[in-house]
Amino acid sequence: MDDQANKLAVSRRQLLAALGMAGVMMSLGTAAANGETVLQHVYGPGGTGGPECGEASIACAASVDELRLTEPACEGQLLYLTGYYADTPGIGDGLLTAEQGTFTDDGGSVFRSGKPEWYWKRLGTELVLEHFGVVRDDVSAAAANAARMTAAFRVTGYTMSATPHMTYVYEGDVTLDTAHALNGRKAVFRGMAGCIRIASPGCVVHSPVLDDSLRTDNRRSMLVEADHVQIVHAEFKGNGHQECCLEITGSHASVSHSKLRDASYMILATTGRGTHISGCYFTGGNTRAVLTAARTGAAVIPWGDAIKLSSDTNDLANPNASGRHDNIITNNLFEDVYRDCVDLFTDGSRTVFSHNVIRNHHWNILDIKCIYRDVPANGTSVDPGRREEALIATGNLIHNVDNPYSSGESLFSVVHYKNPESAGKVPDYKLGPNKISIFGNQIDGVFGYVFRALDSSDVSYRDNEHYNLVNNAIYITGESGTRHIDVDRNKFYYANGKDHWGNPLQVIRRTSANCARGSVSFNKFVCDRKDGFRGAVAAVVMGDRMSANGNIGEGFDFVVEAAKGTNLVCDGTEAHDCKAAVRVGQYGAVTGVRVSRTYASSCAQVVAVNTANTAKLMLVDNDGVDITGTAYSDVSAIASKVVRNNQSM
């Protein structure tokens, strides 16, 4: 047998192997039925080749380099490529057919041949990255792999995917600018520098594993630039020091049923609109250190937000740009996240945060504020028309959070931070967040504050249940003014009347008389006094036109403290096992306070008035009234109206 016959025989055997045993058996059955030989059935009536090509129709190449030198004998000639590279047979192999015409050698699906205007084209409809020369698990091939993967995802006419559970090391950006899908099939993409850039609108990214253990640039694993991109069943393994795992700048991106861990921001959504994050698992953070504002150095404490939402810096020059995000964050699990679950540095957003589970957490659940950290050198406050808006947080289950109480952090933080340009608080509450509703959440075990509101308006915290609290829960202040901050219909349960440091508890604290037109109503406060200590005050009310109606307290010194301000209304307070239900004027002058329908059982007093600096006081339909101090033996001396009170205890 001459050399050509030997080569032909080898190619036939390799071709049959490529077709697989199932194909061979099918061929045998069909051939027997038709009276053909197996080779006639596979290659055509010529016996070993088609009628035009004959014996020369079968070809074989040991590598792509050899393939590009091989000349087709005729249209439709078959060729078996034993491997993309000669030293790795079986990887990137497959059947190709000869075609004449004008094509582009893309390095994977179509190759030029040794004959001008003739090409070799892969058969079938499915390709993997190895068909484009992507080398598995080889650092030395990382730079070339980035270009090869980019070329692979530009192929048309084939379904493109990774090989399941293989590892691909790349260095430099891998860009998907035309692909409809990235089918990761749980293959590992291990980036050294650069990222996987999704620039194709509507692209579906399914089940890749992005491993940053080799990363040196500390930036991001994946960047979504296009609109309407879907990321499903992905896994992001941060290296504990990178800026983010996934950055989203396109609009209407969806991230679902994915795992993200160990980065300063696991998802960083900066300029897009309509981000939807659901069914994901977040854990860890920046385990090495905190990056500075300029990202040039680091502090020493761990850092790590699960999600950061931040607006487009390009909008800063456009006062009419509302920058609305319309985000939905739902049904996620946040576990042992180092910093915030969601850090909202956005302007005018409408965000829903619902039905998530947060456990073993270390900082804020929602950190809602209105400065840009996209200008990291100094931060820039937004104008009054571009503040956080219409945020809803509901149905979340929160367990075991140890946010740093001494720093004033809280599970739900509604605040406008200090403006670096004025070295103080902003001059107008209208610059702060507004239209925020937090309701229907269950919270079990919190070390720090639960809810904090500062320099904001139209904020509602209602119908939430709190168990196993150990410190003050609610902190509301108004250095620059707060308006319509309502804390209504909540339940607060304490096992002890003193906080972690042994100080008497104030469940709801208002520390400034700049608050206005807020409500602390229809709440239930229970302190079991396990160690014999009462809580100090359930709710401190300060400000202008504030109301505290229908509150129930058990085991506190005072249920409601109408402490300072004007036109305060305290109606329907109910107290059990307390010193008094309501106390007036503890922290300064009060004008126009109305205390009515107060009821107390097992209490030393019902209503106690604590200061002479009280004007226009009205006491109506209370069980009992007492003036603390020797100077005021007759309540009528400082009250404008005292009617229908039972003053005998």
XYZ file of C-alpha atoms in Angstrom:
649
model
C 0.000 0.000 0.000
C 1.537 3.376 -1.023
C 1.720 6.495 1.201
C -1.444 7.990 -0.246
C -3.375 4.789 0.458
C -1.992 4.711 4.005
C -3.069 8.291 4.589
C -6.487 7.535 3.134
C -6.915 4.545 5.415
C -5.948 6.578 8.465
C -8.344 9.320 7.523
C -11.178 6.837 7.140
C -10.529 5.350 10.553
C -10.328 8.794 12.133
C -13.461 9.862 10.349
C -15.373 6.856 11.602
C -14.106 7.550 15.128
C -15.301 11.127 14.839
C -18.729 10.014 13.738
C -18.930 7.782 16.828
C -20.096 4.231 17.340
C -23.740 5.216 17.227
C -23.253 6.577 13.742
C -21.345 3.504 12.660
C -24.004 1.120 13.885
C -26.659 3.185 12.177
C -24.605 3.053 9.004
C -24.254 -0.720 9.232
C -27.969 -1.182 9.593
C -28.781 1.124 6.706
C -26.075 -0.343 4.493
C -27.297 -3.894 5.049
C -30.796 -2.881 4.150
C -29.694 -1.220 0.914
C -27.042 -3.723 -0.096
C -24.271 -1.108 0.287
C -20.912 -1.318 1.987
C -20.322 0.852 5.038
C -17.886 3.058 3.111
C -20.349 3.438 0.253
C -23.006 4.515 2.714
C -20.679 7.022 4.443
C -18.850 8.384 1.409
C -21.308 7.896 -1.432
C -21.826 5.500 -4.360
C -18.183 5.744 -5.425
C -17.286 3.280 -2.705
C -14.889 5.499 -0.769
C -15.784 8.914 -2.075
C -18.335 10.946 -3.978
C -18.838 10.559 -7.709
C -16.859 13.715 -8.478
C -13.969 13.307 -6.032
C -13.508 9.582 -5.832
C -10.703 8.433 -3.554
C -9.311 11.965 -3.238
C -12.394 13.205 -1.358
C -11.038 12.173 2.077
C -8.408 14.338 3.712
C -6.767 14.621 7.121
C -4.854 17.370 8.919
C -3.028 17.118 12.250
C -3.355 20.841 13.095
C -4.867 24.087 11.917
C -1.498 25.074 10.477
C -1.549 21.953 8.316
C -5.222 22.507 7.515
C -4.471 25.906 6.018
C -1.941 24.308 3.691
C -4.233 21.504 2.571
C -5.791 21.996 -0.906
C -9.357 20.760 -1.425
C -9.869 18.423 -4.365
C -13.477 19.388 -4.922
C -16.579 21.054 -3.464
C -17.883 19.139 -0.469
C -14.711 17.206 0.219
C -14.505 16.034 3.824
C -11.509 16.586 6.065
C -10.878 15.343 9.564
C -8.897 17.716 11.800
C -7.293 15.626 14.534
C -6.625 18.630 16.802
C -6.278 22.398 16.731
C -2.615 21.987 17.672
C -0.499 19.052 16.605
C 0.687 18.367 20.162
C -2.851 18.092 21.616
C -4.815 15.685 19.403
C -8.512 15.440 20.167
C -8.775 19.083 21.397
C -10.382 21.346 18.828
C -10.774 18.448 16.404
C -13.685 17.766 14.103
C -15.013 17.344 10.591
C -14.771 20.069 7.972
C -15.940 20.346 4.409
C -14.472 22.202 1.429
C -16.320 25.200 0.039
C -15.413 27.637 -2.711
C -16.279 31.323 -2.456
C -15.627 34.429 -0.420
C -15.363 33.705 3.300
C -13.402 35.033 6.273
C -10.974 32.875 8.176
C -12.200 33.394 11.755
C -9.775 30.950 13.306
C -12.401 28.487 14.424
C -15.386 27.815 12.193
C -13.899 28.729 8.794
C -10.266 28.408 7.640
C -8.606 29.368 4.397
C -7.151 26.422 2.525
C -3.988 25.952 0.498
C -5.921 26.776 -2.670
C -6.953 30.402 -3.369
C -10.666 31.142 -2.841
C -11.242 27.738 -1.252
C -12.021 27.278 2.432
C -12.529 24.585 5.025
C -15.731 24.983 7.043
C -16.683 22.999 10.145
C -19.652 20.684 9.918
C -22.451 20.624 12.482
C -24.116 23.391 14.420
C -22.337 23.387 17.803
C -18.845 24.620 18.614
C -16.806 25.016 21.802
C -14.003 27.422 22.646
C -11.329 24.846 21.849
C -12.474 24.932 18.207
C -11.017 28.457 18.139
C -7.699 27.452 19.652
C -8.473 28.436 23.242
C -6.032 26.548 25.450
C -7.201 25.051 28.709
C -5.705 25.958 32.084
C -2.469 27.449 30.750
C -1.196 30.787 32.063
C 1.249 31.127 29.179
C -1.675 31.156 26.731
C -3.678 33.780 28.662
C -3.103 36.743 26.337
C -3.843 34.747 23.194
C -6.894 33.170 24.828
C -8.564 36.568 25.292
C -8.370 37.287 21.548
C -9.431 33.753 20.627
C -12.455 33.825 22.930
C -13.486 37.185 21.513
C -13.321 35.687 18.005
C -15.226 32.600 19.111
C -18.172 34.599 20.419
C -18.437 36.493 17.144
C -19.146 33.359 15.135
C -22.505 33.101 13.384
C -24.374 30.040 12.216
C -23.242 27.933 15.176
C -24.189 27.521 18.831
C -21.118 28.624 20.804
C -20.294 27.382 24.304
C -17.519 26.476 26.676
C -16.644 22.878 27.439
C -18.283 21.925 30.748
C -16.086 22.275 33.847
C -12.941 23.182 31.897
C -10.737 26.104 33.002
C -9.712 28.916 30.659
C -7.087 31.450 31.732
C -7.238 34.805 29.947
C -5.482 38.174 30.150
C -7.096 41.196 28.533
C -10.713 41.932 27.679
C -12.889 39.208 26.184
C -15.582 41.101 24.271
C -18.991 39.778 23.279
C -20.249 42.422 20.873
C -22.481 40.365 18.568
C -23.162 37.129 20.436
C -26.679 36.199 21.475
C -25.405 34.004 24.309
C -22.449 33.057 26.441
C -23.114 29.482 27.477
C -20.580 28.892 30.234
C -21.766 25.369 31.156
C -19.976 25.758 34.521
C -16.623 26.251 32.834
C -14.154 28.392 34.820
C -12.964 31.683 33.323
C -9.873 32.684 35.273
C -8.934 36.273 34.507
C -5.478 37.685 35.183
C -6.323 41.199 33.920
C -9.134 42.661 31.885
C -12.649 41.277 32.052
C -15.433 39.662 30.081
C -17.274 42.567 28.433
C -20.878 41.985 27.414
C -21.493 44.587 24.703
C -24.157 42.709 22.756
C -27.746 43.854 23.484
C -30.017 41.100 24.713
C -27.164 38.671 25.320
C -27.897 35.794 27.719
C -24.980 34.810 29.960
C -25.600 31.348 31.349
C -23.663 29.473 34.061
C -20.072 30.698 33.766
C -17.744 30.519 36.767
C -15.522 33.609 37.042
C -12.510 32.935 39.233
C -10.257 35.888 40.129
C -7.618 34.027 42.110
C -4.988 35.051 39.511
C -6.240 38.604 38.990
C -3.714 41.440 39.252
C -5.727 44.517 38.228
C -8.305 44.393 41.069
C -11.061 45.764 38.842
C -13.930 43.489 37.773
C -14.635 40.051 36.368
C -17.475 41.021 34.049
C -18.721 44.308 32.630
C -22.242 44.548 31.212
C -22.302 47.501 28.831
C -25.250 46.563 26.644
C -28.960 46.845 27.408
C -31.319 43.971 28.255
C -28.543 41.533 29.181
C -29.509 38.511 31.289
C -27.068 36.759 33.627
C -28.310 33.425 34.946
C -26.688 30.803 37.192
C -23.322 32.559 37.119
C -20.738 32.246 39.855
C -18.318 35.049 40.714
C -15.374 34.193 42.946
C -13.700 37.454 43.935
C -10.127 37.470 45.157
C -10.936 39.528 48.253
C -9.409 42.791 47.042
C -10.990 43.695 43.731
C -13.333 46.617 43.140
C -16.274 44.519 41.966
C -17.228 41.127 40.619
C -19.858 42.395 38.180
C -20.218 45.955 36.902
C -23.393 47.014 35.091
C -23.545 50.145 32.967
C -26.254 49.002 30.548
C -29.960 49.424 31.160
C -32.472 46.743 32.120
C -29.874 44.165 33.091
C -31.039 41.060 34.937
C -28.913 39.012 37.336
C -30.609 35.920 38.711
C -29.771 32.720 40.577
C -26.089 33.607 40.733
C -23.421 33.454 43.444
C -21.161 36.410 44.213
C -18.477 36.779 46.832
C -15.448 38.701 48.077
C -15.180 42.137 46.488
C -15.559 45.772 47.513
C -18.820 45.735 45.542
C -20.065 42.376 44.339
C -22.467 44.079 41.927
C -21.705 47.665 40.949
C -24.548 49.194 38.917
C -23.468 52.664 37.892
C -25.175 54.176 34.857
C -27.862 51.726 33.827
C -31.572 51.820 34.446
C -33.947 49.071 35.494
C -31.504 46.662 37.133
C -33.212 43.464 38.329
C -31.378 41.255 40.846
C -33.190 38.155 42.092
C -32.491 34.765 43.588
C -28.772 35.477 44.113
C -26.423 34.582 46.956
C -23.998 37.191 48.327
C -21.287 36.587 50.894
C -17.956 37.971 52.113
C -16.352 41.156 50.890
C -12.976 42.811 50.529
C -11.040 40.625 52.938
C -7.724 42.432 52.664
C -8.478 46.118 53.136
C -10.646 49.046 52.150
C -9.709 50.895 48.993
C -9.332 54.649 49.470
C -11.502 57.134 47.611
C -8.846 57.534 44.933
C -8.333 53.752 44.880
C -4.602 54.225 45.335
C -4.182 52.851 48.826
C -6.110 51.076 51.494
C -7.215 51.274 55.076
C -7.025 48.252 57.307
C -10.602 47.209 58.032
C -12.508 44.765 55.838
C -14.983 46.228 53.393
C -17.561 44.821 51.049
C -20.994 45.843 49.798
C -23.111 43.202 48.118
C -24.713 45.739 45.748
C -23.873 49.352 45.014
C -26.278 51.473 42.963
C -24.809 54.727 41.730
C -25.890 57.205 39.095
C -24.263 58.281 35.885
C -21.611 60.942 36.405
C -22.476 62.276 32.952
C -25.810 63.394 34.408
C -24.038 65.839 36.708
C -23.873 68.407 33.912
C -27.562 68.012 33.137
C -29.869 69.444 35.835
C -32.888 67.952 34.062
C -31.573 64.386 34.127
C -33.569 62.517 36.731
C -31.320 59.471 36.560
C -34.022 57.070 37.634
C -32.926 53.488 38.023
C -36.178 51.642 38.771
C -34.344 48.737 40.381
C -35.815 45.514 41.737
C -33.825 43.516 44.293
C -35.825 40.541 45.492
C -35.590 36.982 46.823
C -31.833 37.117 47.415
C -29.790 35.654 50.262
C -27.223 37.928 51.915
C -25.054 35.980 54.330
C -22.025 37.215 56.245
C -21.645 40.274 54.010
C -19.040 42.625 55.486
C -20.658 45.973 54.785
C -23.954 47.003 53.159
C -26.410 44.736 51.408
C -27.309 47.658 49.145
C -25.429 50.948 49.060
C -27.581 53.533 47.284
C -25.622 56.533 46.049
C -28.205 57.280 43.396
C -30.303 60.236 42.364
C -34.028 59.996 41.895
C -34.143 56.205 41.936
C -37.194 54.036 42.386
C -36.015 50.842 44.014
C -37.804 47.819 45.445
C -35.952 45.702 48.031
C -38.273 42.857 48.960
C -38.446 39.325 50.314
C -34.732 38.926 50.830
C -33.103 36.919 53.615
C -30.253 38.621 55.482
C -28.361 36.725 58.154
C -25.091 37.074 60.058
C -24.688 40.559 58.638
C -22.176 43.221 59.716
C -23.364 46.679 58.653
C -26.325 48.366 56.931
C -29.012 46.514 55.053
C -29.906 49.584 52.988
C -27.621 52.617 53.043
C -29.682 55.336 51.364
C -27.988 58.639 50.684
C -27.653 61.361 48.104
C -24.048 62.097 47.318
C -21.990 60.890 44.408
C -19.120 58.649 45.173
C -18.509 58.491 41.419
C -16.413 61.621 41.975
C -14.321 59.947 44.662
C -11.927 62.797 45.364
C -14.467 64.844 47.310
C -18.001 63.620 46.679
C -20.640 65.896 45.167
C -24.092 66.532 46.596
C -26.989 66.437 44.188
C -29.418 69.263 43.610
C -32.937 69.232 45.145
C -34.588 67.710 42.079
C -32.386 64.634 42.014
C -32.633 62.857 45.312
C -33.417 59.283 46.262
C -37.100 58.634 45.637
C -39.776 55.980 45.986
C -37.797 53.259 47.687
C -39.756 50.312 49.082
C -38.282 47.714 51.462
C -40.759 45.037 52.470
C -41.095 41.394 53.430
C -37.433 40.877 54.329
C -36.271 38.400 56.990
C -33.286 39.721 58.942
C -31.434 37.716 61.570
C -28.324 38.409 63.608
C -26.856 41.751 62.545
C -23.972 43.372 64.430
C -23.726 46.747 62.727
C -21.374 49.205 64.504
C -23.647 51.037 66.907
C -20.954 53.495 67.970
C -20.689 54.817 64.388
C -24.413 55.473 64.198
C -24.922 52.870 61.488
C -28.257 51.112 61.141
C -30.000 48.369 59.234
C -31.992 50.943 57.295
C -30.076 54.206 57.038
C -31.770 57.212 55.439
C -29.277 60.012 55.508
C -27.634 62.797 53.528
C -23.995 62.636 54.451
C -21.812 65.624 55.222
C -21.118 67.763 52.198
C -17.305 67.957 51.889
C -17.555 71.359 50.229
C -19.332 72.967 53.200
C -17.662 70.915 55.936
C -21.011 70.265 57.553
C -24.581 69.170 57.074
C -26.489 70.304 54.037
C -28.569 73.455 54.675
C -31.898 72.035 53.506
C -33.634 68.737 54.206
C -34.930 68.828 50.609
C -31.455 67.795 49.498
C -31.837 64.547 51.385
C -33.557 61.261 50.499
C -37.343 61.162 50.342
C -40.363 59.017 49.510
C -39.081 55.948 51.311
C -41.321 53.234 52.716
C -39.939 50.435 54.909
C -42.649 48.071 56.104
C -43.529 44.463 56.851
C -40.011 43.269 57.712
C -39.142 40.804 60.456
C -35.950 41.520 62.375
C -34.504 39.143 64.955
C -31.303 40.019 66.788
C -29.669 43.386 66.058
C -26.717 44.909 67.883
C -26.939 48.471 66.524
C -29.679 50.789 65.340
C -32.435 49.358 63.189
C -33.571 52.564 61.498
C -31.855 55.951 61.188
C -33.204 59.047 59.454
C -31.324 62.302 59.019
C -32.017 65.327 56.796
C -34.800 63.686 54.810
C -38.559 63.830 54.189
C -41.552 61.588 53.508
C -40.057 58.482 55.110
C -42.258 55.771 56.593
C -41.099 52.970 58.880
C -44.149 50.877 59.745
C -45.532 47.415 60.477
C -42.125 45.916 61.235
C -41.501 43.330 63.962
C -38.354 43.384 66.110
C -37.190 40.643 68.468
C -34.168 40.219 70.752
C -33.111 43.865 70.555
C -30.192 44.936 72.753
C -29.720 48.655 71.956
C -31.717 51.692 70.946
C -33.609 50.848 67.764
C -34.674 54.083 66.049
C -32.619 57.264 65.681
C -34.159 60.341 64.050
C -32.541 63.734 63.982
C -32.908 66.943 62.063
C -29.729 68.979 62.016
C -30.917 70.416 58.712
C -34.501 69.408 59.255
C -36.538 66.269 58.679
C -40.165 66.239 57.579
C -42.837 63.567 57.825
C -40.662 60.831 59.324
C -43.284 58.342 60.490
C -42.603 55.364 62.777
C -45.959 53.622 63.084
C -47.481 50.237 63.966
C -44.192 48.520 64.801
C -43.440 45.975 67.522
C -40.274 46.207 69.629
C -39.360 43.388 72.042
C -36.488 43.645 74.535
C -35.205 41.133 77.048
C -33.512 43.771 79.206
C -34.012 47.443 80.039
C -30.379 48.455 79.515
C -28.308 48.490 76.354
C -25.118 46.574 75.684
C -23.085 49.059 77.747
C -25.521 49.217 80.653
C -27.217 52.495 79.673
C -31.011 52.792 79.952
C -32.756 52.214 76.658
C -34.479 54.812 74.507
C -36.127 52.756 71.771
C -37.009 55.696 69.527
C -34.726 58.705 69.859
C -35.299 62.119 68.354
C -32.315 64.296 69.118
C -33.271 67.563 67.438
C -36.224 69.909 67.632
C -35.734 70.582 63.897
C -37.936 67.561 63.147
C -41.395 68.490 61.892
C -44.773 66.874 61.242
C -43.670 63.336 62.014
C -45.517 60.516 63.736
C -44.629 57.872 66.304
C -47.950 56.112 66.634
C -49.604 52.772 67.345
C -46.350 51.043 68.237
C -45.939 48.332 70.849
C -42.906 48.429 73.155
C -42.200 45.488 75.466
C -39.270 45.133 77.871
C -39.239 41.903 79.863
C -36.841 43.298 82.499
C -34.977 40.031 82.690
C -32.359 41.523 85.040
C -34.813 43.789 86.800
C -34.102 46.909 84.713
C -36.780 48.980 83.062
C -36.115 50.627 79.734
C -35.742 54.391 80.090
C -38.110 55.696 77.380
C -39.941 53.915 74.603
C -40.297 56.974 72.346
C -38.754 60.442 72.620
C -40.700 63.036 70.604
C -39.142 66.410 69.740
C -39.914 68.993 67.081
C -42.850 70.823 65.581
C -46.344 69.396 65.013
C -45.244 65.897 66.019
C -47.753 63.225 67.026
C -47.476 60.185 69.265
C -50.819 58.417 69.317
C -51.991 54.974 70.391
C -48.654 53.659 71.651
C -48.523 50.753 74.109
C -45.594 50.259 76.463
C -44.689 47.658 79.045
C -41.659 47.692 81.335
C -40.367 51.225 80.607
C -39.939 54.251 82.818
C -41.921 56.322 80.306
C -43.744 55.204 77.192
C -43.831 58.618 75.486
C -41.545 61.546 76.214
C -43.010 64.794 74.816
C -39.616 66.245 75.437
C -39.285 69.540 73.580
C -40.954 71.514 70.813
C -44.277 72.961 69.761
C -47.752 71.630 69.052
C -47.077 68.055 70.143
C -50.003 65.629 70.328
C -49.938 62.569 72.613
C -53.230 60.709 72.499
C -54.277 57.256 73.641
C -51.025 56.187 75.284
C -51.268 52.935 77.245
C -48.714 51.954 79.867
C -48.230 48.799 81.971
C -45.635 48.294 84.700
C -44.044 51.672 84.001
C -43.226 54.766 86.071
C -45.498 56.920 83.912
C -47.206 56.718 80.548
C -46.320 60.255 79.351
C -43.806 62.819 80.533
C -43.790 66.412 79.254
C -40.889 68.853 78.966
C -37.923 66.737 79.997
C -35.413 68.374 77.595
C -36.620 71.968 77.323
C -39.503 74.267 76.492
C -42.734 72.858 75.142
C -45.591 74.897 73.726
C -49.026 73.700 72.747
C -48.728 70.110 73.975
C -51.966 68.109 74.161
C -51.991 64.937 76.250
C -55.257 63.018 76.150
C -56.852 59.645 76.835
C -53.830 58.293 78.664
C -54.252 54.996 80.519
C -51.855 53.373 82.948
C -51.863 50.244 85.068
C -49.283 49.310 87.711
C -47.631 52.689 87.204
C -46.592 55.320 89.780
C -47.882 58.158 87.591
C -49.946 58.580 84.465
C -48.932 61.983 83.073
C -45.907 63.797 84.501
C -45.071 67.418 83.641
C -41.394 68.052 84.205
C -40.696 71.714 83.472
C -42.047 75.176 84.246
C -41.221 76.268 80.706
C -44.507 74.901 79.408
C -47.135 76.960 77.630
C -50.562 76.173 76.200
C -50.527 72.732 77.786
C -53.771 70.779 77.426
C -54.531 67.737 79.558
C -57.785 66.036 78.604
C -59.415 62.742 79.622
C -56.346 61.290 81.343
C -56.489 58.851 84.236
C -54.087 60.839 86.357
C -51.873 63.947 86.258
C -48.868 64.725 88.431
C -46.475 67.684 88.542
C -42.930 66.611 89.305
C -41.096 69.040 91.609
C -42.127 71.180 94.597
C -42.753 74.414 92.686
C -45.897 73.192 90.959
C -48.466 71.807 93.308
C -51.293 72.802 91.022
C -51.219 71.759 87.387
C -53.564 74.604 86.464
C -50.734 77.048 87.048
C -48.969 75.992 83.847
C -51.760 74.430 81.817
C -54.077 76.203 79.448
C -56.777 73.589 79.756
C -57.262 70.744 82.206
C -60.544 68.892 81.832
C -61.989 65.513 82.707
C -58.780 64.197 84.262
C -58.766 61.806 87.181
C -55.964 63.332 89.227
C -56.134 60.873 92.076
C -53.837 57.918 91.635
